[in-house]
Coordinates of C-alpha atoms in Angstrom, one line a residue:
M7 CA 161.8 168.6 85.8
L8 CA 164.5 168.7 83.2
A9 CA 167.1 167.8 85.9
A10 CA 165.1 164.7 86.9
V11 CA 165.0 163.6 83.2
A12 CA 168.8 164.1 82.9
V13 CA 169.4 162.1 86.1
A14 CA 167.1 159.3 85.0
G15 CA 168.9 159.2 81.6
A16 CA 172.3 159.1 83.3
L17 CA 171.2 156.2 85.5
V18 CA 169.9 154.2 82.5
A19 CA 173.1 154.8 80.6
A20 CA 175.2 153.7 83.5
A21 CA 173.1 150.6 84.1
G22 CA 173.1 149.6 80.4
P23 CA 176.2 147.5 80.4
A24 CA 175.3 145.8 83.6
V25 CA 171.8 145.0 82.3
A26 CA 173.2 143.7 79.0
G27 CA 175.7 141.5 80.9
A28 CA 173.0 140.1 83.1
L29 CA 170.8 139.3 80.0
R30 CA 173.7 137.5 78.4
E31 CA 174.3 135.4 81.5
Q32 CA 170.6 134.6 81.7
G33 CA 170.6 133.6 78.0
A34 CA 173.6 131.3 78.6
A35 CA 171.7 129.6 81.5
S36 CA 168.7 129.1 79.2
V37 CA 170.9 127.6 76.5
R38 CA 172.5 125.2 79.1
D39 CA 169.0 124.2 80.3
A40 CA 167.8 123.5 76.8
V41 CA 170.9 121.4 76.0
L42 CA 170.4 119.3 79.2
R43 CA 166.7 118.9 78.5
A44 CA 167.4 117.7 74.9
A45 CA 170.1 115.3 76.3
A46 CA 167.6 113.9 78.8
Q47 CA 165.0 113.4 76.1
C48 CA 167.6 111.6 73.9
C49 CA 168.5 109.4 76.8
A50 CA 164.9 108.5 77.4
I51 CA 164.2 107.7 73.8
E52 CA 167.5 106.1 72.8
G53 CA 168.6 104.6 76.1
S54 CA 171.8 106.6 76.4
Y55 CA 173.1 110.2 76.4
P56 CA 174.3 111.5 73.1
H57 CA 178.1 111.8 72.6
T58 CA 177.9 115.1 70.7
L59 CA 176.0 118.4 70.8
R60 CA 175.6 118.0 67.0
H61 CA 173.5 114.8 67.6
L62 CA 171.0 116.9 69.6
E63 CA 170.9 119.6 67.0
Q64 CA 170.4 117.2 64.1
H65 CA 167.9 114.8 65.7
Y66 CA 166.2 116.6 68.6
G67 CA 165.5 120.1 67.3
L68 CA 168.0 121.8 69.5
T69 CA 169.0 125.2 68.1
V70 CA 172.0 127.0 69.5
N71 CA 173.1 130.5 68.4
H72 CA 176.8 129.7 68.1
D73 CA 177.5 133.3 67.2
D74 CA 176.4 134.4 70.6
Y75 CA 177.3 131.5 72.8
V76 CA 180.2 129.0 73.2
V77 CA 178.9 125.6 74.2
I78 CA 181.3 123.0 75.7
Y79 CA 179.6 119.6 75.7
E80 CA 181.5 116.7 77.3
A81 CA 180.0 113.3 77.4
Y82 CA 181.9 110.9 79.7
A83 CA 179.8 107.8 79.4
S84 CA 176.5 106.8 77.8
N85 CA 174.8 106.5 81.2
V86 CA 176.2 109.7 82.8
T87 CA 174.7 113.1 82.3
P88 CA 177.0 115.2 80.1
S89 CA 178.8 118.2 81.4
V90 CA 177.5 121.4 79.7
V91 CA 179.2 124.8 80.0
V92 CA 177.7 127.8 78.1
T93 CA 179.6 131.1 77.9
P94 CA 178.4 134.2 76.2
R95 CA 180.7 135.6 73.5

């Protein structure tokens, strides 16, 4: 019984970093989706995609944890969906 608990504990400890990495990646995907949804909402309301991420944060309620994620937002033209890359820190 004690050996089974020790083995289970070892498995959890070994999987910890992998699980944490997967959660960070999932969080980054969620942030990217939120940015793209806010950009689409902006386009629907204003008639064009915003030129900056800050516009979405100031006018559309988007909140990004910049301590945990790096967001690269590149708008090419007002009628083209921006490129959004989110990377966990």
